[in-house]
Amino acid sequence: MLDTGDDLFTREDPIFANKELLEISHLPGEGRIVGRDDEISQLANAVNPAIFGQSPSNVLIYGKTGTGKSLCAKYVSNRLVETAAGEGVDAAFAYVDCAQDTTETQAVQTIAEAVNDPDDTDIRVPDKGLSTSTYYKRLWRILDVRFDVVLILLDEIDKLDDDDILMQLSRAGEAGKIDRCKLGVIGISNKIQYKDRMDERVKSSLCEREFVFPPYDANQLRDIMEARGDAFREDVLDPSTIPRAAALAAREHGDARKAIDILRYAGEIAQSKGVPTVKEEFVTQARERAETDRFRELIRGSTPHSRYVLQALALLSLSKQRQDGFRTSRVYEIYENICRQEGSDSLSLRRVRDLLKEHAFLDIIEQSKHSGGSAEGSYTKHRLLEDPEVVKEVLTEDIDG
Ligand SMILES: Nc1ncnc2c1ncn2[C@@H]1O[C@H](COP(=O)(O)OP(=O)(O)OP(=O)(O)O)[C@@H](O)[C@H]1O
Ligand SMILES: [Mg+2]
């Protein structure tokens, strides 16, 4: 028989006081954004005209994963809307995750729904069922009825199927689609080559201002983690845990997401072991888990061929420990085999080179140039930086799952 004073359940979390602070979706407020003052003020400067109801500059933000691009863009947009309101300007922003909304129709629908208030406009924006052009027409009407200026954040912009929506948004004003409302677009990408793929006209209007966010160093990562130290109960964190996690994360990628993940996982490890402190030694194990997560996130929404190329390199790395990597021709051979197995036509060697470059930009692989002497000319070698087991594991997971 259970008496009411049983201790089957713990009523208080012994480790975390406010775990939310370490969740991915958490948007830290001012004071918790560390080491991005310059980026934030440059971004604010670019969109500043919106405060007066004038057109903000269109902006493209680049940088490796976990460098605070999405965070700073959202933060500046929030602040802009608040400040504009203080000036009597009706402003809003719409956030689109293009990895989720890859088609033009989905993206327009998301924007229209985000800026709409059916009580105010009497316009409905159903989840689906309308043609792309109808969604656009409703969007333009909503914008003109409700706002003086709207910022549209297209995050992971490189995941869009094509440039059509960029064309529409960047030319809505001059094409007379909207009249009262001014639009600004903030595009965000971690693919440096994205711009090369853009249509010239889109490029010239969308890339009025460009910013590159650098990776964080160990001190910045430590500050970022320390600013969230109150996620833990007092005296639960071993004093050397954060510095250790920062050092590891900085050495590898300078990725704030990973640093925060490491801290959360280290806390969970303490929880599952039932010990009262988050010890430095938990960081190693936490790092492995964070690495798998990070890689999964990095390749989220990437094309099958981009995955086949990585899979080829992972297979090579598992079969042979080569410190300096594998030549493009060798990777291409294995890649072709994988395509054959998958029943898919292989891409040209040139496209595969581009895909390898993209992976190198994200630090998934490392490229090195070699000179083979006069007979061979020069060639490139590719080396996987991620653990090949992790790559293989993640790549063979159900892609749609
Ligand atoms: N300067 C910072 N201060 C505090 N937290 C930060 C900072 N930069 C990033 N973070 C946190 O790290 C995580 C990753 O940041 P963010 O999502 O902005 O990265 P990103 O550059 O958009 O990466 P990706 O290219 O993968 O989308 C988020 O949880 C964010 O809150
Ligand atoms: Mg982002």
mmCIF file of C-alpha atoms in Angstrom, residues 3 47-48 58 91 104 127 137-138 151 168 204-206 222 237 239-240 259 335 353 363 366 370 379 388 392 395 400:
data_model
loop_
_atom_site.group_PDB
_atom_site.id
_atom_site.type_symbol
_atom_site.label_atom_id
_atom_site.label_comp_id
_atom_site.label_asym_id
_atom_site.label_seq_id
_atom_site.Cartn_x
_atom_site.Cartn_y
_atom_site.Cartn_z
ATOM 1 C CA ASP A 3 1.196 6.071 1.797
ATOM 2 C CA VAL A 47 17.264 47.897 -41.537
ATOM 3 C CA ASN A 48 17.133 51.204 -39.663
ATOM 4 C CA ASN A 58 17.953 43.873 -48.136
ATOM 5 C CA ALA A 91 5.967 47.214 -38.536
ATOM 6 C CA GLU A 104 7.549 29.027 -53.271
ATOM 7 C CA ASP A 127 -2.691 26.062 -44.894
ATOM 8 C CA LYS A 137 -2.490 38.360 -53.931
ATOM 9 C CA ARG A 138 -3.670 37.814 -50.367
ATOM 10 C CA LEU A 151 10.854 42.455 -42.682
ATOM 11 C CA GLN A 168 8.649 38.529 -56.183
ATOM 12 C CA SER A 204 21.619 42.721 -57.219
ATOM 13 C CA SER A 205 18.465 43.541 -55.302
ATOM 14 C CA LEU A 206 18.790 41.019 -52.509
ATOM 15 C CA ARG A 222 32.625 30.382 -22.313
ATOM 16 C CA LEU A 237 28.185 22.966 -11.999
ATOM 17 C CA PRO A 239 33.739 25.215 -12.000
ATOM 18 C CA SER A 240 35.885 23.562 -14.668
ATOM 19 C CA ALA A 259 28.626 24.328 -26.906
ATOM 20 C CA TYR A 335 30.085 8.056 -55.268
ATOM 21 C CA ARG A 353 33.551 18.976 -56.694
ATOM 22 C CA ASP A 363 33.930 21.911 -41.825
ATOM 23 C CA GLU A 366 38.868 19.307 -45.070
ATOM 24 C CA HIS A 370 48.853 18.579 -53.498
ATOM 25 C CA TYR A 379 45.221 17.574 -57.244
ATOM 26 C CA PRO A 388 33.019 8.350 -40.153
ATOM 27 C CA LYS A 392 27.489 6.594 -41.700
ATOM 28 C CA LEU A 395 23.260 9.099 -43.352
ATOM 29 C CA ASP A 400 12.254 11.529 -44.204
#
